[in-house]
Short mmCIF file of C-alpha atoms in Angstrom, two decimals:
data_model
loop_
_atom_site.label_atom_id
_atom_site.label_comp_id
_atom_site.label_asym_id
_atom_site.label_seq_id
_atom_site.Cartn_x
_atom_site.Cartn_y
_atom_site.Cartn_z
CA MET A 1 -17.81 33.94 -45.59
CA PHE A 2 -20.29 31.12 -45.20
CA PRO A 3 -23.52 33.14 -45.57
CA LEU A 4 -22.08 34.54 -48.79
CA THR A 5 -21.47 31.12 -50.31
CA ARG A 6 -24.81 29.85 -49.00
CA ASN A 7 -26.67 32.73 -50.67
CA ALA A 8 -24.75 32.19 -53.89
CA LEU A 9 -25.62 28.48 -53.89
CA ASN A 10 -29.28 29.24 -53.15
CA ARG A 11 -29.46 31.53 -56.15
CA PHE A 12 -27.98 28.85 -58.35
CA LYS A 13 -30.52 26.28 -57.18
CA ILE A 14 -33.44 28.65 -57.74
CA ARG A 15 -32.33 29.45 -61.25
CA SER A 16 -31.92 25.83 -62.22
CA ILE A 17 -35.41 25.01 -60.91
CA GLN A 18 -36.78 27.75 -63.15
CA GLN A 19 -34.84 26.26 -66.02
CA ILE A 20 -36.30 22.84 -65.26
CA ARG A 21 -39.81 24.27 -65.16
CA SER A 22 -39.40 25.97 -68.53
CA ARG A 23 -37.84 22.87 -70.03
CA GLN A 24 -40.69 20.70 -68.73
CA SER A 25 -43.23 22.96 -70.39
CA HIS A 26 -41.15 22.76 -73.58
CA GLU A 27 -40.95 18.95 -73.34
CA ASN A 28 -44.71 18.62 -73.03
CA HIS A 29 -45.11 20.10 -76.48
CA SER A 30 -44.43 16.56 -77.69
CA GLN A 31 -47.04 14.93 -75.49
CA ASP A 32 -46.72 11.29 -74.60
CA PHE A 33 -49.49 8.86 -73.79
CA HIS A 34 -49.37 9.59 -70.07
CA ASN A 35 -49.80 13.30 -70.51
CA LYS A 36 -52.76 12.90 -72.82
CA TYR A 37 -54.65 10.07 -71.17
CA GLY A 38 -53.13 9.64 -67.72
CA ASN A 39 -55.82 11.53 -65.87
CA THR A 40 -58.60 9.74 -67.75
CA VAL A 41 -57.12 6.31 -67.13
CA LEU A 42 -56.61 7.04 -63.44
CA ALA A 43 -60.09 8.47 -62.91
CA SER A 44 -61.93 5.79 -64.85
CA GLY A 45 -59.91 2.97 -63.29
CA THR A 46 -60.59 4.25 -59.80
CA ALA A 47 -64.27 4.78 -60.51
CA PHE A 48 -64.68 1.31 -61.98
CA CYS A 49 -62.86 -0.24 -59.03
CA VAL A 50 -64.92 1.60 -56.43
CA VAL A 51 -68.24 0.85 -58.15
CA ALA A 52 -67.39 -2.82 -58.62
CA TRP A 53 -66.33 -3.39 -55.04
CA VAL A 54 -69.21 -1.47 -53.51
CA PHE A 55 -71.53 -3.59 -55.65
CA ILE A 56 -69.83 -6.78 -54.49
CA ALA A 57 -69.98 -5.74 -50.88
CA THR A 58 -73.63 -4.78 -50.84
CA GLU A 59 -75.73 -6.26 -53.64
CA ILE A 60 -74.83 -9.82 -54.49
CA GLY A 61 -75.72 -11.45 -51.22
CA VAL A 62 -72.40 -11.93 -49.46
CA LYS A 63 -72.94 -12.58 -45.76
CA TRP A 64 -70.41 -10.47 -43.92
CA ASN A 65 -71.75 -11.50 -40.52
CA LEU A 66 -71.08 -8.14 -38.97
CA SER A 67 -71.57 -7.59 -35.27
CA PRO A 68 -75.23 -7.80 -34.18
CA VAL A 69 -74.75 -4.97 -31.69
CA GLY A 70 -77.02 -2.16 -32.74
CA ARG A 71 -78.03 -4.04 -35.87
CA VAL A 72 -79.97 -7.22 -35.07
CA THR A 73 -83.12 -7.44 -32.99
CA PRO A 74 -83.17 -10.71 -31.05
CA LYS A 75 -86.07 -13.10 -31.55
CA GLU A 76 -87.55 -15.73 -29.30
CA TRP A 77 -86.08 -19.14 -29.94
CA ASN A 78 -87.50 -21.66 -27.48
CA ASP A 79 -91.10 -21.76 -28.61
CA GLU A 80 -91.85 -25.15 -27.15
CA MET B 1 -33.10 13.02 -85.63
CA PRO B 2 -29.62 11.47 -85.57
CA PRO B 3 -29.45 7.69 -85.93
CA TYR B 4 -29.63 5.81 -82.63
CA THR B 5 -26.50 3.73 -81.99
CA SER B 6 -25.55 1.52 -79.09
CA TYR B 7 -25.59 4.60 -76.91
CA HIS B 8 -26.70 3.78 -73.39
CA ALA B 9 -26.34 6.56 -70.87
CA GLN B 10 -28.29 6.84 -67.67
CA ARG B 11 -28.10 8.66 -64.43
CA THR B 12 -25.89 5.96 -62.93
CA TYR B 13 -23.69 5.71 -66.04
CA PRO B 14 -23.62 9.26 -67.32
CA MET B 15 -20.63 9.36 -69.65
CA PRO B 16 -20.20 6.30 -71.85
CA ASP B 17 -17.37 6.03 -74.33
CA GLU B 18 -19.65 5.96 -77.36
CA PRO B 19 -21.00 9.34 -78.42
CA PHE B 20 -24.68 9.61 -79.21
CA CYS B 21 -24.15 10.48 -82.89
CA THR B 22 -21.53 8.51 -84.74
CA GLU B 23 -22.61 9.26 -88.29
CA LEU B 24 -21.79 12.91 -88.81
CA ASN B 25 -22.52 15.03 -91.83
CA ALA B 26 -19.89 17.37 -93.24
CA GLU B 27 -20.95 20.29 -91.10
CA GLN B 28 -20.78 18.22 -87.93
CA ARG B 29 -17.38 16.81 -88.89
CA ALA B 30 -16.07 20.32 -89.40
CA LEU B 31 -17.33 21.19 -85.94
CA LYS B 32 -15.53 18.22 -84.41
CA GLU B 33 -12.35 19.41 -86.12
CA LYS B 34 -12.84 22.85 -84.64
CA GLU B 35 -13.32 21.25 -81.25
CA LYS B 36 -9.74 19.98 -81.40
CA GLY B 37 -8.51 23.57 -81.22
CA SER B 38 -9.01 26.03 -78.42
CA TRP B 39 -12.49 25.89 -76.96
CA THR B 40 -12.61 29.62 -76.38
CA GLN B 41 -13.23 30.15 -80.08
CA LEU B 42 -16.38 28.03 -80.03
CA SER B 43 -19.62 30.00 -79.94
CA HIS B 44 -22.34 29.06 -77.47
CA ALA B 45 -24.47 27.49 -80.19
CA GLU B 46 -21.51 25.39 -81.32
CA LYS B 47 -20.90 24.17 -77.80
CA VAL B 48 -24.54 23.17 -77.49
CA ALA B 49 -24.32 21.40 -80.86
CA LEU B 50 -21.24 19.49 -79.70
CA TYR B 51 -23.07 18.50 -76.51
CA ARG B 52 -26.02 17.27 -78.50
CA LEU B 53 -23.67 15.19 -80.67
CA GLN B 54 -22.16 13.58 -77.63
CA PHE B 55 -25.25 13.13 -75.48
CA HIS B 56 -28.84 12.27 -76.21
CA GLU B 57 -30.40 14.17 -73.33
CA THR B 58 -29.29 16.60 -70.68
CA PHE B 59 -29.60 15.63 -67.07
CA ALA B 60 -32.64 17.83 -66.72
CA GLU B 61 -34.31 16.09 -69.64
CA MET B 62 -33.25 12.67 -68.47
CA ASN B 63 -34.56 13.20 -64.98
CA ARG B 64 -37.81 14.88 -65.89
CA ARG B 65 -40.93 13.77 -64.11
CA SER B 66 -43.66 12.07 -66.02
CA ASN B 67 -47.30 11.22 -65.64
CA GLU B 68 -46.66 7.52 -66.03
CA TRP B 69 -47.85 6.85 -62.48
CA LYS B 70 -51.36 7.86 -63.47
CA THR B 71 -51.53 5.22 -66.19
CA VAL B 72 -49.99 2.62 -63.91
CA MET B 73 -52.32 3.25 -60.98
CA GLY B 74 -55.32 3.51 -63.30
CA CYS B 75 -54.55 0.07 -64.71
CA VAL B 76 -53.93 -1.31 -61.22
CA PHE B 77 -57.36 -0.12 -60.08
CA PHE B 78 -58.93 -1.42 -63.26
CA PHE B 79 -57.64 -4.93 -62.70
CA PHE B 80 -58.62 -4.74 -59.06
CA GLY B 81 -62.12 -3.93 -60.27
CA LEU B 82 -61.97 -6.89 -62.66
CA THR B 83 -61.29 -9.04 -59.61
CA ALA B 84 -64.56 -7.83 -58.16
CA LEU B 85 -66.36 -9.03 -61.28
CA LEU B 86 -64.61 -12.39 -60.91
CA ILE B 87 -65.91 -12.66 -57.37
CA TRP B 88 -69.40 -11.83 -58.59
CA TRP B 89 -69.20 -14.71 -61.04
CA GLN B 90 -67.99 -16.94 -58.23
CA ARG B 91 -70.89 -15.89 -56.03
CA VAL B 92 -73.34 -16.84 -58.77
CA TYR B 93 -71.79 -20.06 -60.02
CA VAL B 94 -69.46 -21.44 -57.36
CA PHE B 95 -70.63 -20.51 -53.86
CA PRO B 96 -72.69 -23.25 -52.22
CA GLU B 97 -76.10 -22.67 -50.66
CA LYS B 98 -76.00 -20.39 -47.65
CA PRO B 99 -76.25 -22.55 -44.51
CA ILE B 100 -79.44 -22.15 -42.50
CA THR B 101 -77.41 -20.74 -39.62
CA LEU B 102 -76.68 -17.62 -41.62
CA THR B 103 -80.27 -16.62 -42.40
CA ASP B 104 -81.53 -13.51 -40.68
CA GLU B 105 -84.14 -15.37 -38.67
CA TRP B 106 -81.66 -17.89 -37.31
CA LYS B 107 -79.16 -15.14 -36.45
CA ALA B 108 -81.81 -13.25 -34.51
CA GLN B 109 -82.77 -16.34 -32.54
CA GLN B 110 -79.11 -17.17 -31.99
CA LEU B 111 -78.57 -13.69 -30.64
CA GLN B 112 -81.43 -14.07 -28.17
CA ARG B 113 -80.02 -17.40 -27.01
CA VAL B 114 -76.58 -15.87 -26.40
CA LEU B 115 -78.17 -12.99 -24.50
CA ASP B 116 -80.15 -15.48 -22.40
CA MET B 117 -76.92 -17.26 -21.52
CA LYS B 118 -75.34 -13.85 -20.79
CA GLY B 119 -72.35 -14.49 -23.06
CA ASN B 120 -69.39 -12.16 -22.35
CA PRO B 121 -71.27 -10.08 -19.78
CA VAL B 122 -68.32 -7.97 -18.66
CA GLN B 123 -67.06 -6.30 -21.84
CA GLY B 124 -68.58 -8.31 -24.67
CA LEU B 125 -71.94 -8.95 -26.28
CA ALA B 126 -74.23 -9.23 -23.23
CA SER B 127 -72.69 -6.13 -21.69
CA ARG B 128 -73.94 -4.12 -24.66
CA TRP B 129 -77.56 -5.26 -24.17
CA ASP B 130 -79.88 -3.45 -21.80
CA TYR B 131 -81.90 -6.23 -20.09
CA GLU B 132 -84.41 -3.87 -18.48
CA LYS B 133 -85.39 -1.98 -21.59
CA LYS B 134 -84.83 -4.99 -23.87
CA GLU B 135 -82.75 -3.01 -26.38
CA TRP B 136 -79.14 -2.29 -27.19
CA LYS B 137 -77.39 0.12 -24.88
CA LYS B 138 -76.71 3.50 -26.33
#
């Protein structure tokens, strides 16, 4: 009894998903702003953000004071 | 496109009292009259037309996904990038002179002084320095 109803319900769900898919492709005939430009906005925004922050981090002279281990060679300090 | 009234239906309030279309032409009024009879005599197209009079969108249309998140996240990243430009301006016009203790030469000498004092020799800085070979441990 139960497997029968479960199979019937599964078939119903599958069909409605197909209907949703076809309706979505129909909807996108009238494209909105997000469909047309969404990918461009996302890609350009991300690129601008990454470039700007990498520039800030490396080029403008911010002292991050990272650990000297492996990076700084010590120098004699008590000359006198 | 039928005129938009005070129709407000949403997923949480799916069946308001007001129908979507209140101004009906003659054909639509005839259909509403036919609706008062037995529904078995309505064709499929008529039933769909009656639905469209009553409701703006089906649940599938109402709940459809969109690409709005791309625009939103793109703008979020854009303004985050603008913040980086703000910080650049601050670096040029607001930040004071770098103190002498942050120059590379001073930091190198400071490092040697800490190593001479064997600061944190167990797990910290001096433990990472090889005193025999005078270089950082690998």
